[in-house]
Amino acid sequence: MSKVALCVDAESAQYPQVLGLPDESLIAQSWLELLCTAEEARQRLAQAADIEQTWVVSCDDMEAVNLAAACKADAPGRPVLLVSQDIGGSVRSCAAKAGLDDVIDLAELGRRYGQRKAQHAALAAAHMDQAYPPASPSVGEKAVVPAGSGAAASAGAGAGEMAPAVSPPASVVAASAERLAARPDLSGLGVMPAEGKAFFLPVVSGSGGAGKSTVSLLAALLTQQAGLQTLLIDFDPQFGDLDALLGCGDAMGIDDLVRSPLRAAQLAPRGGLPAFLKAPVRLEDAEQLANQIPWVMDAVQGRFDVVIANTGGFWTEIQAQLLERSSKALFLIDQRPSSLRACKRALDLCARCGIAASPFVFAPNRCSKGGLYTSIDVSCALHGAVSFELAEGGYDVEDALAEGRPLDLISEGNELVDSLDDLLRQIMPSYQQAVERAGDGPRRQSLWQRLGFGRRRPGEVTGHVAERESA
């Protein structure tokens, strides 16, 4: 689908409510291309075949009407709309002299924005229907085949005959667009919207190999064992393998939930393991699911206390969507200089996209005696950012996960598990409270506390402090 170029200053791009678009994430719209400077806009739009039209609201370094005139002169055949809060005679006169196609106000911008968003949603839904045909109905369920759909045409064809391709009627497409553009009504599924109680923690890194799958899995196990209802989601669309590490190859996938929303009620922790949504099976269609992330999160967050998301090493719109919805976001950095450099590049990307960095927590992973990076090194490299060390887990972690025994790591104890336990206590208040309520729970005392270096509660005396005070 062709795109719309939106020329807008950086502040408005970060806070779209000033444009009359509250609760919208402009950077997350794949049909919209944001351009904040005149040079960037003119270079991108000069010979852009994928841009259908240009909306000029404002600019960081040029008057909007001048930028609109320059864009029109560079590509006369592409429609250019000037957006202005004051549509007076002088503005329309300047627009007419520049050959602009129209001048609209913010209300009209909101209407056109919603219309384009709905059109894109309809096309995305049509693509999903082709890529993921409806699943066979379970026992007791009645299959519903939309009139005019390919499934209905196939049902009418005889055995061995190929059903002719049938395009859905315009009314069906319009209804689908309206449904997907609006906030989903999940009341019938027994779930709550995104404002639910779940603490959402995506685990990301600037590059692959930092240990995201292991850390996200162990974090989910810890919160579940502490008594918090936890959901683990594998949002690595290319190489996600959490189902193998958990030994849950038959688990529900994200694509399954998209096809059959009623299955959200089936997500539940079992056997001490958290509830789990595995990565899509079809690699070639996985990226299309980025458009479904808001709906998926709305469908599941109200059912759980904690939602933890694993991500891929290759940055796409998926990371942007998840980071914008996070309560905290855990950035992993391993013991390679390239990993720290990649983290800095990822942070620069977040800044350009207007993603708030306040929820970010950084953790050098696989820390050991003689390791290249400590939490102090990472904090200094990132200008004082909050940083926690995750210890090297050793072969015990690899063996337990390779054999599908993740719970053994929790019950037997491991330096990585202990350090992750300490991290979760400090960034997730509900986890700290749950561990305190459990008393003799699985991770009652972290490694650092057992050594006497952890934070003490009021009136608590531990480790070297006890020895010093007794002396």
GROMACS .gro file of C-alpha atoms in nm, residues 256-452:
model
  197
  256ASP     CA    1  -0.350  -1.865   1.645
  257LEU     CA    2  -0.481  -1.595   1.878
  258VAL     CA    3  -0.521  -1.352   1.589
  259ARG     CA    4  -0.723  -1.607   1.393
  260SER     CA    5  -0.937  -1.716   1.688
  261PRO     CA    6  -0.975  -1.439   1.949
  262LEU     CA    7  -1.191  -1.657   2.175
  263ARG     CA    8  -0.882  -1.866   2.250
  264ALA     CA    9  -0.753  -1.586   2.475
  265ALA     CA   10  -0.959  -1.745   2.753
  266GLN     CA   11  -0.748  -2.063   2.719
  267LEU     CA   12  -0.423  -1.890   2.817
  268ALA     CA   13  -0.334  -1.996   3.170
  269PRO     CA   14  -0.025  -2.102   3.369
  270ARG     CA   15   0.013  -2.479   3.404
  271GLY     CA   16   0.243  -2.705   3.601
  272GLY     CA   17   0.439  -2.418   3.753
  273LEU     CA   18   0.511  -2.271   3.410
  274PRO     CA   19   0.376  -1.933   3.298
  275ALA     CA   20   0.112  -1.903   3.028
  276PHE     CA   21   0.282  -1.888   2.691
  277LEU     CA   22   0.224  -1.753   2.339
  278LYS     CA   23   0.484  -1.881   2.094
  279ALA     CA   24   0.620  -1.705   1.787
  280PRO     CA   25   0.434  -1.743   1.455
  281VAL     CA   26   0.513  -2.054   1.256
  282ARG     CA   27   0.530  -1.889   0.913
  283LEU     CA   28   0.848  -1.688   0.891
  284GLU     CA   29   0.751  -1.509   0.570
  285ASP     CA   30   0.431  -1.366   0.722
  286ALA     CA   31   0.553  -1.294   1.074
  287GLU     CA   32   0.635  -0.926   1.019
  288GLN     CA   33   0.272  -0.854   0.930
  289LEU     CA   34   0.183  -0.930   1.290
  290ALA     CA   35   0.342  -0.602   1.403
  291ASN     CA   36   0.011  -0.437   1.314
  292GLN     CA   37  -0.167  -0.674   1.552
  293ILE     CA   38   0.050  -0.606   1.859
  294PRO     CA   39  -0.185  -0.345   2.013
  295TRP     CA   40  -0.480  -0.579   1.976
  296VAL     CA   41  -0.288  -0.880   2.113
  297MET     CA   42  -0.172  -0.681   2.416
  298ASP     CA   43  -0.523  -0.550   2.480
  299ALA     CA   44  -0.655  -0.905   2.461
  300VAL     CA   45  -0.417  -1.053   2.719
  301GLN     CA   46  -0.298  -0.785   2.960
  302GLY     CA   47  -0.610  -0.776   3.173
  303ARG     CA   48  -0.585  -1.149   3.243
  304PHE     CA   49  -0.240  -1.145   3.404
  305ASP     CA   50  -0.033  -0.972   3.671
  306VAL     CA   51   0.284  -0.976   3.460
  307VAL     CA   52   0.343  -0.998   3.084
  308ILE     CA   53   0.703  -1.057   2.968
  309ALA     CA   54   0.794  -1.035   2.599
  310ASN     CA   55   1.099  -1.178   2.426
  311THR     CA   56   1.210  -0.993   2.110
  312GLY     CA   57   1.438  -1.053   1.812
  313GLY     CA   58   1.784  -0.917   1.750
  314PHE     CA   59   1.679  -0.740   1.429
  315TRP     CA   60   1.494  -0.416   1.505
  316THR     CA   61   1.157  -0.363   1.338
  317GLU     CA   62   0.829  -0.192   1.419
  318ILE     CA   63   0.771  -0.470   1.674
  319GLN     CA   64   1.028  -0.325   1.916
  320ALA     CA   65   0.882   0.024   1.881
  321GLN     CA   66   0.529  -0.100   1.954
  322LEU     CA   67   0.640  -0.298   2.260
  323LEU     CA   68   0.865  -0.028   2.406
  324GLU     CA   69   0.587   0.230   2.384
  325ARG     CA   70   0.357   0.006   2.590
  326SER     CA   71   0.616  -0.108   2.848
  327SER     CA   72   0.605  -0.056   3.224
  328LYS     CA   73   0.979  -0.118   3.223
  329ALA     CA   74   1.201  -0.229   2.934
  330LEU     CA   75   1.511  -0.442   2.994
  331PHE     CA   76   1.802  -0.374   2.755
  332LEU     CA   77   2.057  -0.658   2.759
  333ILE     CA   78   2.425  -0.603   2.674
  334ASP     CA   79   2.663  -0.896   2.658
  335GLN     CA   80   3.040  -0.893   2.706
  336ARG     CA   81   3.123  -0.779   2.350
  337PRO     CA   82   3.212  -0.421   2.254
  338SER     CA   83   2.985  -0.458   1.950
  339SER     CA   84   2.690  -0.527   2.182
  340LEU     CA   85   2.741  -0.198   2.367
  341ARG     CA   86   2.776  -0.007   2.040
  342ALA     CA   87   2.458  -0.170   1.907
  343CYS     CA   88   2.275  -0.069   2.225
  344LYS     CA   89   2.377   0.295   2.170
  345ARG     CA   90   2.253   0.281   1.811
  346ALA     CA   91   1.922   0.136   1.929
  347LEU     CA   92   1.886   0.417   2.182
  348ASP     CA   93   1.956   0.674   1.912
  349LEU     CA   94   1.680   0.516   1.704
  350CYS     CA   95   1.440   0.534   1.999
  351ALA     CA   96   1.522   0.903   2.044
  352ARG     CA   97   1.455   0.977   1.677
  353CYS     CA   98   1.128   0.787   1.697
  354GLY     CA   99   1.015   0.979   2.005
  355ILE     CA  100   1.007   0.673   2.233
  356ALA     CA  101   1.043   0.777   2.597
  357ALA     CA  102   1.357   0.636   2.761
  358SER     CA  103   1.237   0.669   3.121
  359PRO     CA  104   1.124   0.302   3.151
  360PHE     CA  105   1.456   0.166   3.018
  361VAL     CA  106   1.674  -0.045   3.248
  362PHE     CA  107   2.011  -0.173   3.126
  363ALA     CA  108   2.180  -0.497   3.223
  364PRO     CA  109   2.523  -0.624   3.119
  365ASN     CA  110   2.470  -1.000   3.089
  366ARG     CA  111   2.711  -1.289   3.158
  367CYS     CA  112   2.907  -1.086   3.413
  368SER     CA  113   3.191  -1.277   3.580
  369LYS     CA  114   3.530  -1.218   3.736
  370GLY     CA  115   3.747  -1.072   3.463
  371GLY     CA  116   3.450  -0.991   3.240
  372LEU     CA  117   3.475  -0.696   3.004
  373TYR     CA  118   3.177  -0.496   3.132
  374THR     CA  119   3.027  -0.432   3.473
  375SER     CA  120   2.719  -0.230   3.559
  376ILE     CA  121   2.941   0.069   3.634
  377ASP     CA  122   3.102   0.048   3.289
  378VAL     CA  123   2.763   0.036   3.116
  379SER     CA  124   2.619   0.315   3.329
  380CYS     CA  125   2.916   0.541   3.248
  381ALA     CA  126   2.901   0.456   2.876
  382LEU     CA  127   2.530   0.543   2.873
  383HIS     CA  128   2.570   0.871   3.065
  384GLY     CA  129   2.450   0.754   3.405
  385ALA     CA  130   2.169   0.519   3.298
  386VAL     CA  131   2.033   0.273   3.555
  387SER     CA  132   2.222  -0.055   3.518
  388PHE     CA  133   2.217  -0.396   3.690
  389GLU     CA  134   2.453  -0.690   3.648
  390LEU     CA  135   2.330  -1.034   3.543
  391ALA     CA  136   2.576  -1.306   3.638
  392GLU     CA  137   2.717  -1.576   3.414
  393GLY     CA  138   2.492  -1.880   3.455
  394GLY     CA  139   2.740  -2.133   3.320
  395TYR     CA  140   2.670  -2.469   3.165
  396ASP     CA  141   2.391  -2.543   3.413
  397VAL     CA  142   2.165  -2.294   3.234
  398GLU     CA  143   2.243  -2.432   2.889
  399ASP     CA  144   2.197  -2.794   2.999
  400ALA     CA  145   1.869  -2.732   3.182
  401LEU     CA  146   1.714  -2.537   2.892
  402ALA     CA  147   1.842  -2.780   2.627
  403GLU     CA  148   1.678  -3.067   2.816
  404GLY     CA  149   1.352  -2.879   2.878
  405ARG     CA  150   1.408  -2.849   3.257
  406PRO     CA  151   1.374  -2.475   3.321
  407LEU     CA  152   1.212  -2.519   3.663
  408ASP     CA  153   1.524  -2.698   3.789
  409LEU     CA  154   1.716  -2.372   3.760
  410ILE     CA  155   1.468  -2.205   3.994
  411SER     CA  156   1.459  -2.481   4.253
  412GLU     CA  157   1.832  -2.565   4.254
  413GLY     CA  158   1.962  -2.209   4.245
  414ASN     CA  159   2.198  -2.047   3.998
  415GLU     CA  160   2.398  -1.725   3.993
  416LEU     CA  161   2.212  -1.595   3.687
  417VAL     CA  162   1.877  -1.671   3.849
  418ASP     CA  163   1.984  -1.504   4.174
  419SER     CA  164   2.102  -1.186   4.000
  420LEU     CA  165   1.784  -1.173   3.789
  421ASP     CA  166   1.580  -1.217   4.105
  422ASP     CA  167   1.756  -0.916   4.257
  423LEU     CA  168   1.694  -0.710   3.942
  424LEU     CA  169   1.323  -0.793   3.936
  425ARG     CA  170   1.287  -0.699   4.303
  426GLN     CA  171   1.418  -0.351   4.227
  427ILE     CA  172   1.224  -0.274   3.907
  428MET     CA  173   0.895  -0.457   3.971
  429PRO     CA  174   0.724  -0.361   4.299
  430SER     CA  175   0.461  -0.634   4.266
  431TYR     CA  176   0.734  -0.899   4.249
  432GLN     CA  177   0.908  -0.766   4.560
  433GLN     CA  178   0.576  -0.768   4.746
  434ALA     CA  179   0.495  -1.120   4.626
  435VAL     CA  180   0.832  -1.255   4.742
  436GLU     CA  181   0.790  -1.089   5.081
  437ARG     CA  182   0.442  -1.240   5.116
  438ALA     CA  183   0.574  -1.584   5.020
  439GLY     CA  184   0.832  -1.575   5.299
  440ASP     CA  185   0.997  -1.910   5.229
  441GLY     CA  186   0.937  -1.876   4.855
  442PRO     CA  187   1.170  -2.011   4.588
  443ARG     CA  188   1.393  -1.702   4.579
  444ARG     CA  189   1.354  -1.562   4.929
  445GLN     CA  190   1.707  -1.418   4.939
  446SER     CA  191   1.920  -1.315   4.644
  447LEU     CA  192   2.284  -1.409   4.595
  448TRP     CA  193   2.402  -1.057   4.680
  449GLN     CA  194   2.196  -1.049   4.999
  450ARG     CA  195   2.334  -1.389   5.108
  451LEU     CA  196   2.686  -1.247   5.063
  452GLY     CA  197   2.598  -0.944   5.271
   0.00000   0.00000   0.00000
